[in-house]
Coordinates of C-alpha atoms in Angstrom, one line a residue:
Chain A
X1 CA 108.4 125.3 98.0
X2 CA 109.8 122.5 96.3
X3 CA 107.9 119.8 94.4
X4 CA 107.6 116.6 95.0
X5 CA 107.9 113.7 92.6
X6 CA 104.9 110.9 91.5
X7 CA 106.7 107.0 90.5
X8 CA 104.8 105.7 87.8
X9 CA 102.5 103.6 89.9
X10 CA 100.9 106.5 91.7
X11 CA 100.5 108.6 88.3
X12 CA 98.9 105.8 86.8
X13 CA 96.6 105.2 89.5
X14 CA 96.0 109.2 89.8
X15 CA 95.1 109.5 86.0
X16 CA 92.5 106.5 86.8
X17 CA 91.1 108.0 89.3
X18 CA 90.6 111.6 87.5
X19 CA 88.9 109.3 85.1
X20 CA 86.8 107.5 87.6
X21 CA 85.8 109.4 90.6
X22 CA 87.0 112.9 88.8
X23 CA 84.9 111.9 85.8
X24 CA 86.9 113.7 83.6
X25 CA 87.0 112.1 79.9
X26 CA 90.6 111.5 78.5
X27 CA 89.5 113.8 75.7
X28 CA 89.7 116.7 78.3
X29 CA 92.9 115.7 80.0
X30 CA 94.6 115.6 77.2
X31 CA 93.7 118.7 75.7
X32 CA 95.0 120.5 78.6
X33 CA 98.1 118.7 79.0
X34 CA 98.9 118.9 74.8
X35 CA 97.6 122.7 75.6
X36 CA 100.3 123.1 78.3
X37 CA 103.1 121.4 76.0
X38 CA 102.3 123.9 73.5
X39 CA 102.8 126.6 75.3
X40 CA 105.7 125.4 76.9
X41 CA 107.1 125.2 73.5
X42 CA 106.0 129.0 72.8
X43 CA 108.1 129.5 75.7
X44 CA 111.4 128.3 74.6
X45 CA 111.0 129.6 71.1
X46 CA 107.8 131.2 69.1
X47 CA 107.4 130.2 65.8
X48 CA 109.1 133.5 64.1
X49 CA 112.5 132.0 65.1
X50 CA 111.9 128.1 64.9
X51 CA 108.7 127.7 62.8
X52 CA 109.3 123.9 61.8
X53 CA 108.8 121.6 64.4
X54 CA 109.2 118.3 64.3
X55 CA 106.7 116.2 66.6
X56 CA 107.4 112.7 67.1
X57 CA 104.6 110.5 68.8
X58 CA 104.2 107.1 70.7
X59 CA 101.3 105.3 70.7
X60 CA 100.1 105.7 74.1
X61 CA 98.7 108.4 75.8
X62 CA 101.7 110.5 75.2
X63 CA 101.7 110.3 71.9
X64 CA 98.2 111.4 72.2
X65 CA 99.5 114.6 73.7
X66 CA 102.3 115.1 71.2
X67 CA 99.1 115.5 68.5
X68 CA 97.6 117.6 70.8
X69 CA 100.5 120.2 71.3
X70 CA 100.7 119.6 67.5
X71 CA 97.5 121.1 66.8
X72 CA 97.7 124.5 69.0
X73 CA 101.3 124.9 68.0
X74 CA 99.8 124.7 64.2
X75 CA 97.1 127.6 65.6
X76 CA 100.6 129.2 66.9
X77 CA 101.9 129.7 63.7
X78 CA 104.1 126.9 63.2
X79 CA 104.3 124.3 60.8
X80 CA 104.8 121.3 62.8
X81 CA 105.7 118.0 61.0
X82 CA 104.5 115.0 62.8
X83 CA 106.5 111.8 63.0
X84 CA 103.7 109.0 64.3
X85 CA 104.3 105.7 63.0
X86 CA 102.4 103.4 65.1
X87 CA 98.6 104.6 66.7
X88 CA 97.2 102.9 69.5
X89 CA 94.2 101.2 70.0
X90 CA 91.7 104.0 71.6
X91 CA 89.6 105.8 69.3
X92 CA 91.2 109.0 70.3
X93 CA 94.1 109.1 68.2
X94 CA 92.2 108.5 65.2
X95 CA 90.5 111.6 65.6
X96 CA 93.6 113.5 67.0
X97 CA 94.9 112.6 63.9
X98 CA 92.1 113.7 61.8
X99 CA 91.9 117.0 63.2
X100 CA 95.6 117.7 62.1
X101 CA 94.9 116.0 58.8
X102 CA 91.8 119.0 58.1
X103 CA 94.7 121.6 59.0
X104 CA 96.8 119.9 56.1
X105 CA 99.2 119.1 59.5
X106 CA 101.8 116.4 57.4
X107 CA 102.7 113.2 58.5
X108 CA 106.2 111.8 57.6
X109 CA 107.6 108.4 58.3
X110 CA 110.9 109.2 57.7
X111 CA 112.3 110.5 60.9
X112 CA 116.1 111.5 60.1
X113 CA 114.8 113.6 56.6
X114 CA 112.6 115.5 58.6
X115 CA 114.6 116.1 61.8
X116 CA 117.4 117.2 59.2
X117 CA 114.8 120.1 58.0
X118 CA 113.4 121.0 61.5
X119 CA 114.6 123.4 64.1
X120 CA 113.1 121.9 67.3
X121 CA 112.1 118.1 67.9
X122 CA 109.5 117.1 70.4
X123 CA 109.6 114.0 71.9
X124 CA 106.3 112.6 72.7
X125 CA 107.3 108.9 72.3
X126 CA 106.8 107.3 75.8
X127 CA 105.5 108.9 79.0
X128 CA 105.4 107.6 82.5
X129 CA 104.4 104.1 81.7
X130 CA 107.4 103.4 79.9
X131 CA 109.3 100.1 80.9
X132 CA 111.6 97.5 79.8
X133 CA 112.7 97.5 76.3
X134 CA 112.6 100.1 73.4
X135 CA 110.3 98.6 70.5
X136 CA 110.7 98.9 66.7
X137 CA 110.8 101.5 65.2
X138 CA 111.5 103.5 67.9
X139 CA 115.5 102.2 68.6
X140 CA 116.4 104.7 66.1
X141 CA 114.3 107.4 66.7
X142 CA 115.7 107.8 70.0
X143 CA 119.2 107.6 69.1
X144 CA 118.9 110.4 66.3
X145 CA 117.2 112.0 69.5
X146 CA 120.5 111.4 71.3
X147 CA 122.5 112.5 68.6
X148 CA 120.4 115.4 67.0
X149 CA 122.1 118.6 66.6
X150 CA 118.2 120.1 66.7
X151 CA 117.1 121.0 70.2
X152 CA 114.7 118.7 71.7
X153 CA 111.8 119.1 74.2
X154 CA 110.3 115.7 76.0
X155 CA 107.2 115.3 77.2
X156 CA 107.1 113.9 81.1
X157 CA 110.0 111.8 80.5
X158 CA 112.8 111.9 77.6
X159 CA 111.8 108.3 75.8
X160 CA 114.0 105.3 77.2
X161 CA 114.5 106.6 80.4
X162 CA 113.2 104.8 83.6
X163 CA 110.4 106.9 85.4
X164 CA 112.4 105.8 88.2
X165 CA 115.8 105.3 87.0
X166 CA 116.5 108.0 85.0
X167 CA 118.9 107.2 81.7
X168 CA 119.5 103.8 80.6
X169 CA 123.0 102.7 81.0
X170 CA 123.0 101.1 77.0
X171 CA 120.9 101.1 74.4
X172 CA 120.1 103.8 72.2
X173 CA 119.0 106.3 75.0
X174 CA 122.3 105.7 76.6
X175 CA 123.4 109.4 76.3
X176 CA 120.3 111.2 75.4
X177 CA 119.5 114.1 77.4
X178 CA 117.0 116.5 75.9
X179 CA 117.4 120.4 76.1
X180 CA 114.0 120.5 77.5
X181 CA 111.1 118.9 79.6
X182 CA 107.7 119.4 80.5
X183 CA 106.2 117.1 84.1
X184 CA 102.3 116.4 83.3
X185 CA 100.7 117.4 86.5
X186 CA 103.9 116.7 88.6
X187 CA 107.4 116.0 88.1
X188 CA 109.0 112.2 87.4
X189 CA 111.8 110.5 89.8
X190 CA 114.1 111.1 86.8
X191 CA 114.6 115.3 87.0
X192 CA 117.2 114.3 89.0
X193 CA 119.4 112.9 86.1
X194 CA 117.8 116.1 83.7
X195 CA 120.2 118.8 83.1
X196 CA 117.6 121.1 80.7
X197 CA 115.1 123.8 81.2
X198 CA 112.1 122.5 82.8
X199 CA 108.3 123.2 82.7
X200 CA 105.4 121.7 84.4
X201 CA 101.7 121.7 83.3
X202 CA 98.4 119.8 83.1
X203 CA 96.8 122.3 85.4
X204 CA 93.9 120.7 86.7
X205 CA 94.3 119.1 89.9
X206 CA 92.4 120.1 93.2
X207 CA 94.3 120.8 96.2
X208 CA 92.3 117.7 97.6
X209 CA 93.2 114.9 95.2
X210 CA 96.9 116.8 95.1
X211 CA 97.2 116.5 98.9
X212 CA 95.7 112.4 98.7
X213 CA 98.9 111.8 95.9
X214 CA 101.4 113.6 98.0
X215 CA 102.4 115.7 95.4
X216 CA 102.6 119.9 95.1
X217 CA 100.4 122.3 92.5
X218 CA 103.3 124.1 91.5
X219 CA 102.7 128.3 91.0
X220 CA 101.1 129.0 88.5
X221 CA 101.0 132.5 87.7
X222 CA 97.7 133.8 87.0
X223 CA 95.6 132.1 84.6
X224 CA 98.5 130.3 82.7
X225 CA 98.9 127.0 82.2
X226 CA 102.4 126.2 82.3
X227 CA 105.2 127.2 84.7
X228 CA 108.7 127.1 84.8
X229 CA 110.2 124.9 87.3
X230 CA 113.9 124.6 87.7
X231 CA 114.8 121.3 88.3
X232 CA 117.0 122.9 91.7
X233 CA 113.3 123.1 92.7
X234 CA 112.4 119.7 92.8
X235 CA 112.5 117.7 96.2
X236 CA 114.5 114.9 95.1
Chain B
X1 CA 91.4 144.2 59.9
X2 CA 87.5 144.3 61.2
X3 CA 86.4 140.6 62.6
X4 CA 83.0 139.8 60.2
X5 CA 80.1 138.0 62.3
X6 CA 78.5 134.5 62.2
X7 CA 74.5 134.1 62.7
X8 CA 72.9 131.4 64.3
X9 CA 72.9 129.0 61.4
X10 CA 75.9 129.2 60.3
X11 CA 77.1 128.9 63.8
X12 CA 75.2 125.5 64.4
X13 CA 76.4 123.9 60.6
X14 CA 80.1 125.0 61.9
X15 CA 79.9 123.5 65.3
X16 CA 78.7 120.3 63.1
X17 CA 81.1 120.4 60.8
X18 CA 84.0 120.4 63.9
X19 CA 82.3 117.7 65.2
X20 CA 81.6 115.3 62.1
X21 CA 84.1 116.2 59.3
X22 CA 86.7 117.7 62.0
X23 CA 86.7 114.6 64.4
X24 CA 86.2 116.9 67.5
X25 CA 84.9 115.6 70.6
X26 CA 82.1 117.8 72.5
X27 CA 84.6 117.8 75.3
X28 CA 87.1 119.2 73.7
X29 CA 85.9 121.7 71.9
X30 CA 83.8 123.0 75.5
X31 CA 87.0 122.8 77.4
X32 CA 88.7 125.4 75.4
X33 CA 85.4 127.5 74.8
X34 CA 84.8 127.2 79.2
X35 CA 89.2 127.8 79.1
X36 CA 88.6 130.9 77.6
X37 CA 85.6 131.9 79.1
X38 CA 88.1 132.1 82.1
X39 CA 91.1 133.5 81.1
X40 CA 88.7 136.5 79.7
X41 CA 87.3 136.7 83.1
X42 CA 91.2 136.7 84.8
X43 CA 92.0 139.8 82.8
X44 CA 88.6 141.3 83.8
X45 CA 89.4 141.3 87.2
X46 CA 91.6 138.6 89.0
X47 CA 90.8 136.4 92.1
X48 CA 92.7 138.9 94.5
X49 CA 90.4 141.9 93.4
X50 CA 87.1 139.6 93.0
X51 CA 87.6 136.1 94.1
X52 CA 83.6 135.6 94.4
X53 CA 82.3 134.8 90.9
X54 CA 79.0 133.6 91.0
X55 CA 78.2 131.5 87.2
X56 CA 74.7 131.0 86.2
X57 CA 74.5 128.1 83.7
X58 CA 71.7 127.2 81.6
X59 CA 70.6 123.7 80.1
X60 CA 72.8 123.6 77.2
X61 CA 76.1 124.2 75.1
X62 CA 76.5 127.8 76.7
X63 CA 75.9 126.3 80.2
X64 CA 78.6 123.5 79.5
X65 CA 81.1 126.6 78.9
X66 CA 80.3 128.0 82.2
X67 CA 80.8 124.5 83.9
X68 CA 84.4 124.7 82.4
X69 CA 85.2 128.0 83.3
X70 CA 84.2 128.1 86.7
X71 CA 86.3 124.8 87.1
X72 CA 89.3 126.6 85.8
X73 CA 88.5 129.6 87.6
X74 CA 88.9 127.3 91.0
X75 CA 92.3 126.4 89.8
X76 CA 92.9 130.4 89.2
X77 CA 92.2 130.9 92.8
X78 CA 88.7 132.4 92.6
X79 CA 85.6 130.9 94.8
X80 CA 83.0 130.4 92.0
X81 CA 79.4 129.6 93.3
X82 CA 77.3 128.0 90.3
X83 CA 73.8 128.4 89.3
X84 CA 72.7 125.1 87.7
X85 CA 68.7 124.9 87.6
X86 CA 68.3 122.9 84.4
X87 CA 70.6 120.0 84.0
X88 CA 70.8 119.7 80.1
X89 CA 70.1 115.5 78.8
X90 CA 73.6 115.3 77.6
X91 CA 75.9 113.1 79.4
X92 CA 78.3 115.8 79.5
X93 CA 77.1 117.9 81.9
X94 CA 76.7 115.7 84.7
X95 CA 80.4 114.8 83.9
X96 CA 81.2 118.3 84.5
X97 CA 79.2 119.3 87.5
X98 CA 81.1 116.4 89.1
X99 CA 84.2 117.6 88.3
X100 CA 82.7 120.8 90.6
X101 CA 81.5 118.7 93.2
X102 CA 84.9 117.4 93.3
X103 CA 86.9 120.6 93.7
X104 CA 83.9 121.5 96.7
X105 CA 82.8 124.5 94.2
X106 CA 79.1 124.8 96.2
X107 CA 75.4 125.1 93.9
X108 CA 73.0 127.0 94.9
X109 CA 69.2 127.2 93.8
X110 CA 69.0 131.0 95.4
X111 CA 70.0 132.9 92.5
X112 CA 69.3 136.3 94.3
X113 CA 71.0 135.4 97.2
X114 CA 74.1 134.3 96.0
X115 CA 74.6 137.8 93.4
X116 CA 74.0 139.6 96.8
X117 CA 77.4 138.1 97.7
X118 CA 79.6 138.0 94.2
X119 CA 81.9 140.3 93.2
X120 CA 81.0 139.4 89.2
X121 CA 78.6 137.1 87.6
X122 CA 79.2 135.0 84.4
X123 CA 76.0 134.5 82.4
X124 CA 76.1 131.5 81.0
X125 CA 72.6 131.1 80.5
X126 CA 72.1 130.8 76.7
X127 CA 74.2 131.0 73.6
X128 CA 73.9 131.5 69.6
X129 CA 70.9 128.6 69.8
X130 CA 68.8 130.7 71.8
X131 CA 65.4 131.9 70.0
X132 CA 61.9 132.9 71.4
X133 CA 60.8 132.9 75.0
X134 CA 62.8 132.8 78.1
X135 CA 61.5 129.5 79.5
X136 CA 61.7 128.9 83.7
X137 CA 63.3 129.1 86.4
X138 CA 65.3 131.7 84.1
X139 CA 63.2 135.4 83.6
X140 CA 63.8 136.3 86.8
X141 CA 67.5 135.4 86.9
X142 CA 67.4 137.8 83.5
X143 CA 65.7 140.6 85.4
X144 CA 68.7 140.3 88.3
X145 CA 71.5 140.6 85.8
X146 CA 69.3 143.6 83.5
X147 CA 69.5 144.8 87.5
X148 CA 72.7 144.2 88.7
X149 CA 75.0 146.5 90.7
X150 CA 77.8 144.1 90.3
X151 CA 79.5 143.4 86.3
X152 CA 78.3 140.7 84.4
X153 CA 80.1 138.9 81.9
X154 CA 78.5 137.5 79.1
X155 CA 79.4 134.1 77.6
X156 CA 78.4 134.1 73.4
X157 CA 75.8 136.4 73.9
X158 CA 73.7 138.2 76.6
X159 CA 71.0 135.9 77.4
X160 CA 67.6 136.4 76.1
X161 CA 69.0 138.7 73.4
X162 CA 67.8 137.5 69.7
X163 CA 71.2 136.4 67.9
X164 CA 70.6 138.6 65.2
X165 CA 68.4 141.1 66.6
X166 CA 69.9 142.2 69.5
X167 CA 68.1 143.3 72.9
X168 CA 64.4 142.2 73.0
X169 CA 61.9 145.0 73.3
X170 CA 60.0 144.2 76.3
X171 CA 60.7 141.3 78.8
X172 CA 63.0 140.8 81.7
X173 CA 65.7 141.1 79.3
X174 CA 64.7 144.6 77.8
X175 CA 67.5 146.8 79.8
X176 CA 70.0 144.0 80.2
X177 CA 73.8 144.9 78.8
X178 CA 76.3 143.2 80.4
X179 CA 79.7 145.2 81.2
X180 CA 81.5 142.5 79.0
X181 CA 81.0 139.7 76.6
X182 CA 83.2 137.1 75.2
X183 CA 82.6 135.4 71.4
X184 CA 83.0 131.7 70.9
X185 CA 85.1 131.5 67.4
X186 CA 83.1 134.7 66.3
X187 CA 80.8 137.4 67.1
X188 CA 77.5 137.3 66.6
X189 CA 75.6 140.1 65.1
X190 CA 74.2 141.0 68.5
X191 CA 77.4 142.6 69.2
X192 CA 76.1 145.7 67.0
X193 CA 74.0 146.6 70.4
X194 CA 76.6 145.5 73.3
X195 CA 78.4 148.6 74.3
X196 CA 81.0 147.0 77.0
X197 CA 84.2 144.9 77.0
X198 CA 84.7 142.5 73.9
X199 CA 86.7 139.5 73.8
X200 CA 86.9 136.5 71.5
X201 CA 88.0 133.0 72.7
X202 CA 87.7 129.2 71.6
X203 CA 91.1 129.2 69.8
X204 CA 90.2 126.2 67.6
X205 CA 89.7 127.5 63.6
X206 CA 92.3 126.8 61.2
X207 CA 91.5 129.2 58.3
X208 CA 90.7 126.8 56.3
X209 CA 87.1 126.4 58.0
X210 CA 87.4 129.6 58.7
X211 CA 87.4 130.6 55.0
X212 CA 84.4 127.9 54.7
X213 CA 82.2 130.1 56.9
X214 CA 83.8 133.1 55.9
X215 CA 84.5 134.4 59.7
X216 CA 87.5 135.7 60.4
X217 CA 90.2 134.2 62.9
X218 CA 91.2 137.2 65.3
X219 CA 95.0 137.8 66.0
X220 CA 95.6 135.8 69.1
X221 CA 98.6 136.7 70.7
X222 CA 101.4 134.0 71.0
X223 CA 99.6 131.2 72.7
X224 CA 97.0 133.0 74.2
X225 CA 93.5 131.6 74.2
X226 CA 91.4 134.9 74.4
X227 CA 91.7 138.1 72.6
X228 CA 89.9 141.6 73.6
X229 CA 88.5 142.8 69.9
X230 CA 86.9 146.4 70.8
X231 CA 83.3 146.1 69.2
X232 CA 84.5 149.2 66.9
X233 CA 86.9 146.7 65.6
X234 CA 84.1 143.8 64.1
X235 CA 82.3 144.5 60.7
X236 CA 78.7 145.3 61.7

């Protein structure tokens, strides 16, 4: 079976609805999905070979689950470093942040000397409801993204892309294309221009509200939260 | 290295201190508890050898964590029918029956009736804030699972067992051992008279708190969420 894609419109208005209807609280969506990033990350390397992770953060909601992921993959056994230089208004990364702070979690705000020390970067700058222009001081963060020698992992779209579009054609995302990617809950319009190993999780849609999106609940196997998905597998 | 036990006290002050000092929301710290809960239940016995789970949930905290497993057990592929009687003030747990109602998981008020057609039962009933009498609609639920031809699982404790005391001497609860029990962070000392299947889940300690309430974080694998500790292995 291959898996459909969600635009940005319909992922928006699917996350409002879990929110609404599905009364779930954002505090339990993103726990799972940061949950599922983490292990994604397990996946492509445990902390015995890459222990130092470098996790850089938006201020949005994926941010919000780059802090999550930061905080199991400190439970893990790595020694994530987070990069998270501008927090967004909802309450919820204040605590996020809080609960790294209590496990003594750092926070740096300079990007290159810690991606220089790291030996994996995730990229939990911008999600699905990225548009239009790159703001400060994220211009440079993506292009030491583009340029890093580290691999890097995205979260549900690499930062700069269009959801739709895929890579920009200039700008400092002009040639980034991460080694990895994790879909939240379904994949983006823009696997089709990914070249990298690709994940998807956020397991907790119903078959029902799945069927009402038009998207797939990929196989999971067993009680895991996270699959593998080539991109080849995508209905594109 | 033997996992040391947490009493009732301490248990409460910790679940505090996660939720003042350590920023935790009640959500998220019950949707990795109820997570658990339901991986622990997968390597029980998985949807294709028991897909009828029937969970009994009681008014509070323990009853929240079987909300959240059977939700997740849904997603696992198992049927769960839920026992609900006493909907706990808490905003919560309205939130996360209708999270249920949304996936079509069915209630029932006819406890007897629906063990008649499980294949397991999760009893979620009460947790380490459980002391004195068994209040209604619940003594006779205890006297089905102290009855039960089918396994029970046990979420934090067996229900109507004193937390530190074990098994109460007379009761509907007086022969009840379920076939397995999962911890929340810890075991409690009731574990000295539980003779089954030992897990411990909610994978959300640093050792730092830990330390503070001088329990012992058990060796997760990778990025598990749930461990089996055999009881031989928890200081008594």
């Amino acid at each position: 079976m291959a898996l459909r894609t969600i635009g940005p419109k319909a992922a928006a208005a699917l996350d409002e609805e879990l929110m609404s209807a599905g009364a779930f609280s954002i505090d339990q969506l993103m726990e799972l999905a940061g949950l599922s990033v983490s292990q994604a990350m397990y996946r492509l390397s445990p902390p015995t070979q890459s222990p130092n992770v470098l996790v850089a953060c938006g201020p949005g909601n994926n941010g919000g689950d780059g802090l999550v992921a930061a905080r199991h993959l400190h439970y893990f056994g790595y020694k994530p470093i987070m990069y998270f230089p501008k927090q967004g208004k909802n309450e919820i990364y204040g605590r996020l942040r809080t609960q790294l702070e209590q496990l003594r979690v750092p926070f740096t705000d300079d990007f290159k000397a810690a991606i220089a020390k790291s030996d994996w970067v995730i990229d939990a700058i911008f999600g699905f409801s990225f548009s239009g222009e790159v703001r400060e001081p994220f211009p440079a963060v993506i292009k030491a993204l583009a340029e890093s020698k580290i691999p890097v992992f995205a979260v549900d779209a690499p930062s700069s892309w269009n959801i739709e579009g895929g890579p920009p054609s200039d700008g400092p995302g002009k040639d980034y294309n991460p080694d990895a990617l994790i879909s939240l809950t379904a994949p983006k319009p823009l696997v089709k221009w990914f070249k990298g190993r690709h994940f998807v999780g956020a397991r907790f849609l119903g078959q029902e509200i799945a069927d009402k999106y038009d998207i797939d609940v990929p196989q999971y196997k067993g009680s895991d939260q996270v699959v593998e998905v080539p991109v080849s597998s995508v209905k594109l």
